Tab-separated table of C-alpha atoms and ligand atoms in Angstrom:
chain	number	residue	atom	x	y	z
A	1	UNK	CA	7.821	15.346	32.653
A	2	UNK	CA	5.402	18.827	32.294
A	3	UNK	CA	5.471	19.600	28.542
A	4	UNK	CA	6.097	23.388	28.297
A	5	UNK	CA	2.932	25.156	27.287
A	6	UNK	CA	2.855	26.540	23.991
A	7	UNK	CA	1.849	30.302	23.566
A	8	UNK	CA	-0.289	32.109	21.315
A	9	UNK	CA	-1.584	28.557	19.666
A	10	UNK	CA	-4.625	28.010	17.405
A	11	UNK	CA	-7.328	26.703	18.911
A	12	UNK	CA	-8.803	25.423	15.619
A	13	UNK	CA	-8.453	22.272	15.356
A	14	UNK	CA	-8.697	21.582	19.101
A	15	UNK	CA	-12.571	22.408	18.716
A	16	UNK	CA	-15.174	20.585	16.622
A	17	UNK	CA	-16.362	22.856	14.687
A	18	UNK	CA	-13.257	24.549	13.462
A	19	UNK	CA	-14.326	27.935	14.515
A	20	UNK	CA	-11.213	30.218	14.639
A	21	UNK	CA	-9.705	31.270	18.374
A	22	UNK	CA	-6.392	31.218	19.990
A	23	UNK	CA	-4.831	30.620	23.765
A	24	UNK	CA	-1.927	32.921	25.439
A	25	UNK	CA	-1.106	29.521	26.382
A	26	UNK	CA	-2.031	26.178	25.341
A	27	UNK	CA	-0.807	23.963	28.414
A	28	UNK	CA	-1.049	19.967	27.786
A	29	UNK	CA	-1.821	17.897	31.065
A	30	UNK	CA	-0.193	14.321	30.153
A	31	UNK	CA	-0.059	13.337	34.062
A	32	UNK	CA	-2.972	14.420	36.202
A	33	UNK	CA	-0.622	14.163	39.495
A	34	UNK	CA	0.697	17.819	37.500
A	35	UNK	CA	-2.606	19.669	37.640
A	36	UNK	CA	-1.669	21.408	41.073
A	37	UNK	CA	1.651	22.513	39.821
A	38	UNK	CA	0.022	23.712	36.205
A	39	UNK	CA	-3.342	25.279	37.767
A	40	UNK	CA	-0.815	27.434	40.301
A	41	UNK	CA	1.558	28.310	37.202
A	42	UNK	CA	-1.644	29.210	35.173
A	43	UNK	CA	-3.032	31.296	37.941
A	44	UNK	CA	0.142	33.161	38.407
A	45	UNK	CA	0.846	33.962	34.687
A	46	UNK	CA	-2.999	35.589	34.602
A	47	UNK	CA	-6.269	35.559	32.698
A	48	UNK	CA	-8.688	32.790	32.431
A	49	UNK	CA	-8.274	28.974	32.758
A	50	UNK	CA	-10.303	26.743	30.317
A	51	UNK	CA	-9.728	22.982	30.447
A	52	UNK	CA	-10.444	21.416	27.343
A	53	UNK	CA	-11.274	17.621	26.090
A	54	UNK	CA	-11.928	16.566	22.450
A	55	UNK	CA	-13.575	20.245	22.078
A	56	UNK	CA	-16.808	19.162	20.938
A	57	UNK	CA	-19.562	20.946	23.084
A	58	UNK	CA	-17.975	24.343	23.006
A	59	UNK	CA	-18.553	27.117	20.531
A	60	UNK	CA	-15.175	30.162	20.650
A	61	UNK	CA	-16.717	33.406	20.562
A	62	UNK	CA	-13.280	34.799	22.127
A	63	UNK	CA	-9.827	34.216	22.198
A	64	UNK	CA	-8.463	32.713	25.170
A	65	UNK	CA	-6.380	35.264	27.503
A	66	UNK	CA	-4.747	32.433	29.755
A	67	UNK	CA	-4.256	29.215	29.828
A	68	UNK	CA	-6.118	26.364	27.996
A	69	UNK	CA	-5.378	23.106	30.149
A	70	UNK	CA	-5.562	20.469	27.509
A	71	UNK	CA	-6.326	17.268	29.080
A	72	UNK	CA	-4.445	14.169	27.398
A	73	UNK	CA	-4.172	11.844	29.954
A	74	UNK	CA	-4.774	7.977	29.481
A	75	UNK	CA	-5.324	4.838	31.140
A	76	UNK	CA	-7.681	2.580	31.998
A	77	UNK	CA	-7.761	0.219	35.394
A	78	UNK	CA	-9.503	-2.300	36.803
A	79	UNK	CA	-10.898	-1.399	39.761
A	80	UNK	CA	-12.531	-4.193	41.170
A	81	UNK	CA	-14.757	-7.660	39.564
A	82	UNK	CA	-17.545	-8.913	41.785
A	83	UNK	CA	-20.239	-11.366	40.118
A	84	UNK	CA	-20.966	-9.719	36.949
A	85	UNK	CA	-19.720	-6.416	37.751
A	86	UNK	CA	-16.960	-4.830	37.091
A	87	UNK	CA	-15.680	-1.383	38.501
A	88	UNK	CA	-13.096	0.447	35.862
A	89	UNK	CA	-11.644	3.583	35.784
A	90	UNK	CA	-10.447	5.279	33.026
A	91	UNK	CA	-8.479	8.814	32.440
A	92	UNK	CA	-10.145	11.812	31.149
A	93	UNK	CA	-7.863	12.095	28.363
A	94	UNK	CA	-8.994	9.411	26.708
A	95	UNK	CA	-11.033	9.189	23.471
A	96	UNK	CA	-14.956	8.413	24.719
A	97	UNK	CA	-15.281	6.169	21.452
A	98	UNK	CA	-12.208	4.411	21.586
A	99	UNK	CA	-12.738	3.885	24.956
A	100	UNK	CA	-16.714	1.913	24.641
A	101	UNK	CA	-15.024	-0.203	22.093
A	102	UNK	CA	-12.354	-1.064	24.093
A	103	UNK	CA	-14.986	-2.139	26.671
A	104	UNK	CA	-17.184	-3.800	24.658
A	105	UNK	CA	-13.732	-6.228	23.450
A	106	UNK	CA	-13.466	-6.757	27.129
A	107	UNK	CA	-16.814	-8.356	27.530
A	108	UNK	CA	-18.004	-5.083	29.390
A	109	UNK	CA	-21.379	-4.146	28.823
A	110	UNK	CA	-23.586	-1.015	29.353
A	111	UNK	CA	-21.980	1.662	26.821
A	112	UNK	CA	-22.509	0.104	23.598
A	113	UNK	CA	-25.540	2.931	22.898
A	114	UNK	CA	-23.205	5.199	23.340
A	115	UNK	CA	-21.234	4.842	20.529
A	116	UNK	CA	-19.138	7.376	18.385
A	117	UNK	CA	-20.203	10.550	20.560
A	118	UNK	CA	-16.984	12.597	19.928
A	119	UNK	CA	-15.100	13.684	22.748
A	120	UNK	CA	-13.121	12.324	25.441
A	121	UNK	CA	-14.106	10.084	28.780
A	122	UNK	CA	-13.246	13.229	31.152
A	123	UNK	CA	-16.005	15.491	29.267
A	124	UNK	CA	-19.167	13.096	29.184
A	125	UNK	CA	-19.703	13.408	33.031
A	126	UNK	CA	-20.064	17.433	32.309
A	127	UNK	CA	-23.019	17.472	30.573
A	128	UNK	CA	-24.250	13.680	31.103
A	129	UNK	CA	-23.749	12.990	27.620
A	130	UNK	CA	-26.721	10.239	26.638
A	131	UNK	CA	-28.078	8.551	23.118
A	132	UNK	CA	-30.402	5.724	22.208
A	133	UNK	CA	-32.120	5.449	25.631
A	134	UNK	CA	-28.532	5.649	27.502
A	135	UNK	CA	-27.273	8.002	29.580
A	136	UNK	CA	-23.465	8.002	31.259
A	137	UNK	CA	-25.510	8.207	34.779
A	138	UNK	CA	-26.646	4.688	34.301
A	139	UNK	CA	-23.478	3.348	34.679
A	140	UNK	CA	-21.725	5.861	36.332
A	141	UNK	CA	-19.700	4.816	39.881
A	142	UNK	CA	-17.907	8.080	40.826
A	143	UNK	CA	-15.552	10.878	39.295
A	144	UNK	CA	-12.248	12.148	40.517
A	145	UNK	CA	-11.657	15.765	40.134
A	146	UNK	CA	-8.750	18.443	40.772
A	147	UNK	CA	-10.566	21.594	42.275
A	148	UNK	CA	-8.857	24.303	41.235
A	149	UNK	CA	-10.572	26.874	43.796
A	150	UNK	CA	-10.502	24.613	46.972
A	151	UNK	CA	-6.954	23.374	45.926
A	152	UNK	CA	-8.042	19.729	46.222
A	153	UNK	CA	-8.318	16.596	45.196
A	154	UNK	CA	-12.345	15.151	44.641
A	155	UNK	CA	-14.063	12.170	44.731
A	156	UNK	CA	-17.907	12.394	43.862
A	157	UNK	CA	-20.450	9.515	44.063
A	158	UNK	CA	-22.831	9.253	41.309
A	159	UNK	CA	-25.099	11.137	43.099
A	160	UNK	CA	-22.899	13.441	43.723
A	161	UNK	CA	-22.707	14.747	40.506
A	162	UNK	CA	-26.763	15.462	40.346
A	163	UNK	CA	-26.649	14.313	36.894
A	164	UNK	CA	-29.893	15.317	35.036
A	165	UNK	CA	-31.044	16.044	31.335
A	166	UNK	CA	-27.121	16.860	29.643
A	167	UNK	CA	-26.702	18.410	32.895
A	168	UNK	CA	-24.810	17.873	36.085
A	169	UNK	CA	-22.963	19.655	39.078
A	170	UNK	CA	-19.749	20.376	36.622
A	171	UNK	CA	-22.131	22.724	34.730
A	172	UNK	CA	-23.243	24.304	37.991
A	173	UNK	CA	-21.746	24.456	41.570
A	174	UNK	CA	-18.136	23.183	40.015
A	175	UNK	CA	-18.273	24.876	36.328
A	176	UNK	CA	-14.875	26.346	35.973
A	177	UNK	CA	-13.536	24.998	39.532
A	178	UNK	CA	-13.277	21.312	39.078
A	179	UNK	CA	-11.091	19.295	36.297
A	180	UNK	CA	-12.152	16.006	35.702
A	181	UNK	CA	-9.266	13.427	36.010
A	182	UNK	CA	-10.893	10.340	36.275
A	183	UNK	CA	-14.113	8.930	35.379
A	184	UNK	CA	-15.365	5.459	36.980
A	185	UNK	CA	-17.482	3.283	35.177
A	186	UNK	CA	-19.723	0.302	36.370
A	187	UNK	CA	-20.066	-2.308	33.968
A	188	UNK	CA	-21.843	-6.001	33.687
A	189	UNK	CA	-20.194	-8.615	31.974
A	190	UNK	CA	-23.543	-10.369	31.643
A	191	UNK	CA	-24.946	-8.875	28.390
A	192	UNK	CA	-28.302	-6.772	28.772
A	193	UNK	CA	-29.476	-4.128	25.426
A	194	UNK	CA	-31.157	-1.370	25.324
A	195	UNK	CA	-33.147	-1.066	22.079
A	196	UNK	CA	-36.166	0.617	22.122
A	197	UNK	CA	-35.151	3.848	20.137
A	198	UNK	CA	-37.406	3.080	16.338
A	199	UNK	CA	-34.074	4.236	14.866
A	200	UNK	CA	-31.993	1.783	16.098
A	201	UNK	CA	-35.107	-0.871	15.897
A	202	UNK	CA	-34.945	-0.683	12.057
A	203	UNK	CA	-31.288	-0.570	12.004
A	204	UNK	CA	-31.405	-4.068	13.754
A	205	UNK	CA	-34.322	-5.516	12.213
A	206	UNK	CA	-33.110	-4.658	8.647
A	207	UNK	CA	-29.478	-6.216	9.395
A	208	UNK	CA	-32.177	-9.395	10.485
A	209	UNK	CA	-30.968	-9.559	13.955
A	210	UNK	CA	-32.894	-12.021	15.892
A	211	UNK	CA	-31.103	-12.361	19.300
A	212	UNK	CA	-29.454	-8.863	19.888
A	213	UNK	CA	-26.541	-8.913	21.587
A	214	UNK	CA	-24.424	-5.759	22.896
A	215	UNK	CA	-22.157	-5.914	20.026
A	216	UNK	CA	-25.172	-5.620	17.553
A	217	UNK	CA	-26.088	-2.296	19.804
A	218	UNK	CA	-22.879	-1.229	19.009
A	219	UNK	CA	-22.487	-1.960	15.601
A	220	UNK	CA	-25.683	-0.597	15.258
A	221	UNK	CA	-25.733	2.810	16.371
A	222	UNK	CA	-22.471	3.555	14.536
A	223	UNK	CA	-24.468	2.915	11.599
A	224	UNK	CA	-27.574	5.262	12.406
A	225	UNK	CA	-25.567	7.931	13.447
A	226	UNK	CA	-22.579	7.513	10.968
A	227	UNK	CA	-25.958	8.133	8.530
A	228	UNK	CA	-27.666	10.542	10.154
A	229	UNK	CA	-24.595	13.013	11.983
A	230	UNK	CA	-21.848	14.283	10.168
A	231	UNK	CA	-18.241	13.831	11.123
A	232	UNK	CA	-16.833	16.551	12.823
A	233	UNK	CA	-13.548	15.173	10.940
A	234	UNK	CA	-14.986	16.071	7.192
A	235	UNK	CA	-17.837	18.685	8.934
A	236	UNK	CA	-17.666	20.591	11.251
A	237	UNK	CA	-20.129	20.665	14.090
A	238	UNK	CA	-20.780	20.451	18.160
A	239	UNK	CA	-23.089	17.735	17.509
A	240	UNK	CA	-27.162	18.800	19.192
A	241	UNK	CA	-26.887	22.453	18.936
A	242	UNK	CA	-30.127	22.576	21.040
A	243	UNK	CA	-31.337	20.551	24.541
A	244	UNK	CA	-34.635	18.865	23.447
A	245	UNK	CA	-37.416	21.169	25.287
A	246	UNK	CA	-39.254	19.464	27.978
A	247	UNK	CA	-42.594	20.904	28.989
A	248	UNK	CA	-44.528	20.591	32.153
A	249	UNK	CA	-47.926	18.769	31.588
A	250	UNK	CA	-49.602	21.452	30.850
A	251	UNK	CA	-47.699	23.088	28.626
A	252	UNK	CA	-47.244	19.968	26.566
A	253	UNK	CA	-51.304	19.446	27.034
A	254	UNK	CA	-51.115	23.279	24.947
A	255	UNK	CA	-49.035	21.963	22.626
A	256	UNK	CA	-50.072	18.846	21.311
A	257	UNK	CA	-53.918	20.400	20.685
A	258	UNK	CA	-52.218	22.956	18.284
A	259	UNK	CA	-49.677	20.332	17.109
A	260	UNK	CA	-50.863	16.807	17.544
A	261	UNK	CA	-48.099	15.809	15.371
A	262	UNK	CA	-45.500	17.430	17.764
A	263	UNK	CA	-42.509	14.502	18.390
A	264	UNK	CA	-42.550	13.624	21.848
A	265	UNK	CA	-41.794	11.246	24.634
A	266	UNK	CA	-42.373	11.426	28.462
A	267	UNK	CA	-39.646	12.293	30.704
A	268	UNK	CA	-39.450	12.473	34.320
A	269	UNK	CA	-42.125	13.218	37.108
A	270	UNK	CA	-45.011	13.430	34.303
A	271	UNK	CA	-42.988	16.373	32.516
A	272	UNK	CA	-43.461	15.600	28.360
A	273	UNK	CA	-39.591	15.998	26.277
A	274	UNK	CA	-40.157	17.369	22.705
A	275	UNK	CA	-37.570	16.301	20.078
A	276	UNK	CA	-36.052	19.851	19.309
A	277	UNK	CA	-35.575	18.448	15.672
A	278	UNK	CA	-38.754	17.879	14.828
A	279	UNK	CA	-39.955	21.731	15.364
A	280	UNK	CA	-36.854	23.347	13.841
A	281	UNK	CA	-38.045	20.629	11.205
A	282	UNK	CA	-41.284	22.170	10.826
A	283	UNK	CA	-40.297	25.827	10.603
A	284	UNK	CA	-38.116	24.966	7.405
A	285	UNK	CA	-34.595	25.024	8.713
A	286	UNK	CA	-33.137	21.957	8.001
A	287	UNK	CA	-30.504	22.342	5.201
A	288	UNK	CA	-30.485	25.624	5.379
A	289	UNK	CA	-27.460	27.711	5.019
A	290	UNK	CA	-26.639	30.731	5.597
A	291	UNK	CA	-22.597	31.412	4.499
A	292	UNK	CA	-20.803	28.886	6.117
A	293	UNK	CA	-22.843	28.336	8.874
A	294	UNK	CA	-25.490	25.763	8.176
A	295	UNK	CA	-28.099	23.358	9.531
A	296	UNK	CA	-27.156	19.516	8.558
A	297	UNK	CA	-29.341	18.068	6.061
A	298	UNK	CA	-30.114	15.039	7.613
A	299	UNK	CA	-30.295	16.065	11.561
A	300	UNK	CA	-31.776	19.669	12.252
A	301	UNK	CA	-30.542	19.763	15.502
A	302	UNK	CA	-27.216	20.194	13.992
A	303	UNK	CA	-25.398	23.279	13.427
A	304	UNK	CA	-22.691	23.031	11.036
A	305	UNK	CA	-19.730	25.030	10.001
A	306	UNK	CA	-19.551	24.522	5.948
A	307	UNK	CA	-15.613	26.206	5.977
A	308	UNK	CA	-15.213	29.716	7.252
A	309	UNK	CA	-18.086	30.321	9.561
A	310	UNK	CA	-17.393	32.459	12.421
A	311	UNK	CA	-18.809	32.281	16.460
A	312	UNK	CA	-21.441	35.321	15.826
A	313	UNK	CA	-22.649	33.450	12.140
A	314	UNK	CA	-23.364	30.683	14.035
A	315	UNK	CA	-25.057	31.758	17.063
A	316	UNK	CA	-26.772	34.613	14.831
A	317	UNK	CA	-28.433	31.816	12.836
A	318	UNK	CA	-29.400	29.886	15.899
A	319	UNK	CA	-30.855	33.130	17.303
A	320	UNK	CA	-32.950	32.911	14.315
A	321	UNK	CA	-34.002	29.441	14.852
A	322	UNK	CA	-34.618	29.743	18.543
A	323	UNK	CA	-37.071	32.788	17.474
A	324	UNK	CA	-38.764	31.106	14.709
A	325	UNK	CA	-39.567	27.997	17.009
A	326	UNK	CA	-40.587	30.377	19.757
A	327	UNK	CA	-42.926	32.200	17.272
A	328	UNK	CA	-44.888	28.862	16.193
A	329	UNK	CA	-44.891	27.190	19.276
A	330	UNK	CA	-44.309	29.305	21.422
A	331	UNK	CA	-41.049	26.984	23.184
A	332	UNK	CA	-38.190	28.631	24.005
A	333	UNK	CA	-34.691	26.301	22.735
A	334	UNK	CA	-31.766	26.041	25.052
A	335	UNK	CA	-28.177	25.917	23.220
A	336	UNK	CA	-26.327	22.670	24.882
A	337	UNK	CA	-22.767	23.426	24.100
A	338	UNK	CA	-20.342	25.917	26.192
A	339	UNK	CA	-20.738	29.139	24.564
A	340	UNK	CA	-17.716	31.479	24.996
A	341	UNK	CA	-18.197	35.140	24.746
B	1	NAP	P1	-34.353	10.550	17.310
B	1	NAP	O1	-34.187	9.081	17.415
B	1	NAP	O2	-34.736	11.164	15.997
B	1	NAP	O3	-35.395	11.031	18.411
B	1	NAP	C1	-35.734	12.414	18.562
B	1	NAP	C2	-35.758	12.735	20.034
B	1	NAP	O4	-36.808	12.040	20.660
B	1	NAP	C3	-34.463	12.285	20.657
B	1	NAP	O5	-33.696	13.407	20.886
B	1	NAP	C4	-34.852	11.502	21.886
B	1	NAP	O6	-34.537	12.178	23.091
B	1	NAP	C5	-36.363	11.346	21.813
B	1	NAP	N1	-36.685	9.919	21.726
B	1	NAP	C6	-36.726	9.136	20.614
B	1	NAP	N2	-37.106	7.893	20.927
B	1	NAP	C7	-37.302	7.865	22.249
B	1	NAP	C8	-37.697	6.856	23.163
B	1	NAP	N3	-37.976	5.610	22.757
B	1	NAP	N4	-37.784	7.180	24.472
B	1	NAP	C9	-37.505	8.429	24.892
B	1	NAP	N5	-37.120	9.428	24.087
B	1	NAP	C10	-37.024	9.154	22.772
B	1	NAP	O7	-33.029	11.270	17.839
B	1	NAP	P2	-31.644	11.584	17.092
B	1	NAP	O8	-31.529	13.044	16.934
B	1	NAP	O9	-31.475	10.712	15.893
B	1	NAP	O10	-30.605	11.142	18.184
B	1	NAP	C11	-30.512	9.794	18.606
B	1	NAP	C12	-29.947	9.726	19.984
B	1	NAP	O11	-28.595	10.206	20.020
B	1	NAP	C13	-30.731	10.566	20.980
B	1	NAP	O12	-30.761	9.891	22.193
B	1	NAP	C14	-29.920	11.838	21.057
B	1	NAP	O13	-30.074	12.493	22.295
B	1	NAP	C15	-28.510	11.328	20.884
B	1	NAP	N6	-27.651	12.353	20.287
B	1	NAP	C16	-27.075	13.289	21.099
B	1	NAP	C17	-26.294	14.277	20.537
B	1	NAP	C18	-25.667	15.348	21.366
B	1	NAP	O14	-24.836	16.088	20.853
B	1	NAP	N7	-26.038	15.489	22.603
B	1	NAP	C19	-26.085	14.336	19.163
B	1	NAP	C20	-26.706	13.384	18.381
B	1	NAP	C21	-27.481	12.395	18.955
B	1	NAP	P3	-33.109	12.032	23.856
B	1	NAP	O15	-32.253	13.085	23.240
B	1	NAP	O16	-33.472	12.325	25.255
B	1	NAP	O17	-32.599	10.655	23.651
């Protein structure tokens, strides 16, 4: 049964970092077989639809004048189990953490370095979410979808969904048309690791691991990041505030003679990726607060909201960062989270 939609609700608690905003209507999905009955009824009762997960990559710089979809659906099916694959797909609505743990207790492998990122399953395919050397692409089988424009139902391939750098076709072509329903995962059940991050190296060698096996991955990187990020429970925060810069080879060439120092790594096609914390490091912003809008003290690439920050004291103190970073290095940061203004 549709739950009726609830008008003029407070939107903060449904977003990570607590920033104040409200919805004319704040419509739960429960059943995704409803979103062509609820995107009409939406459409018809005016202003803007937003669909909305765990709330954690979005910043509210406005109230909402329609209809927040708020996606709760859950489940999680086996699709298929060939050799040491196995094909499973699970509801948007769904908790992203709850739902790696619940693979790993299956004996499903491939997510553990994805750990704790807050949100839910049907938001990670949006912007590709990725940690430790993992990235949802890499075991991504296809997404189902409800496009609201087209007034149909979707099923993209992998490559479909031209996932690149906490990017993909949802932010682009589909952004505000499609609603992720379903997201289909393909897992091994033979166990593999990825552990080459140094963070997650010292994590492992200092618990004296000696064979690693997916569940020390897992245990692992809720350790580094449970000290390192804060908890959007106790702290508010989107998580990375800012992509992590990557330069052509040229540019980085520039770079690293004025900065030898500069944190980096390669990324694709000879391009060079900077780590965005290390130069909003170096110009003296970690820690720093400004009000109630703050950098976190142990991750610069955090913004955090200490109480009672608003939208504009946030992004006014990343504008600040994004020009003192230009102004000594002369790279330009891009925000990751949904910005509404
Ligand atoms: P970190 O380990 O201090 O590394 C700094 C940056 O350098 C990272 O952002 C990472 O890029 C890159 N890097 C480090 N080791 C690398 C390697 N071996 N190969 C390629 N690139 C490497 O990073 P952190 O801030 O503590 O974050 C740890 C991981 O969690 C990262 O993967 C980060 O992206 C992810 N994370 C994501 C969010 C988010 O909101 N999107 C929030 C917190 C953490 P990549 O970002 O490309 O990995």
């Amino acid at each position: 049964m549709i739950q009726p939609a609830q008008t003029d609700a407070d939107l903060r608690y449904l977003n990570t970092l607590h920033l104040p905003a409200r919805a004319a209507r704040l419509q739960p999905v429960d059943d995704a077989s409803d979103l062509p009955a609820l995107t009409e009824a939406a459409r018809n009762t005016g202003g803007s639809i937003l669909v909305l997960g765990g709330g954690s990559n979005i910043v509210f710089g406005r109230d909402i004048d329609g209809t927040v979809l708020h996606m709760r659906t859950r489940g999680i099916d086996v699709l298929a189990h060939t050799g040491s694959d196995v094909l499973v797909s699970v509801a948007a609505g769904e908790n992203w953490h709850a739902w790696v743990a619940f693979a790993l207790a299956h004996g499903w492998h491939g997510l553990e370095n994805l750990a704790l990122i807050p949100g839910t399953v049907g938001a990670a395919p949006v912007q590709n979410i990725g940690a430790y050397g993992v990235e949802l692409i890499d075991r991504l089988d296809h997404v189902d979808a409800w496009d609201m424009t087209g007034r149909r139902w979707l099923r993209l391939s992998a490559a479909e969904c031209l996932a690149g750098y906490r990017d993909s076709v949802f932010k682009r072509e589909l952004a505000g048309r499609a609603v992720i329903t379903r997201v289909a995962f393909r897992l091994g059940t033979r166990p593999e690791v990825r552990c080459d991050y140094a963070d997650l190296q010292r994590e492992l060698s200092s618990r004296g691991v000696a064979q690693v096996t997916p569940q020390h991955v897992f245990d692992a990187v809720c350790a580094v990041r449970r000290a390192k990020l804060p908890d959007p429970a106790v702290l508010g925060n989107a998580g990375s505030f800012f992509r992590n810069p990557v330069l052509t080879a040229d540019a980085a060439a520039t770079l690293l003679a004025a900065h030898p120092d500069a944190a980096h790594h390669p990324a694709a096609d000879g391009a060079v990726k900077f780590a965005a914390a290390w130069l909003i490091d170096q110009c003296g912003w970690k820690g720093a607060r400004r009000g109630d809008a703050g950098v976190h003290d142990r991750q610069a690439l955090v913004l955090v909201n200490h109480g009672e920050a608003s939208a504009t004291d946030l992004l006014d103190l990343a504008a600040d960062i994004q020009a003192s970073v230009h102004a000594r290095f002369g790279v330009t940061l891009e925000p990751e989270p949904l910005i509404l203004l």
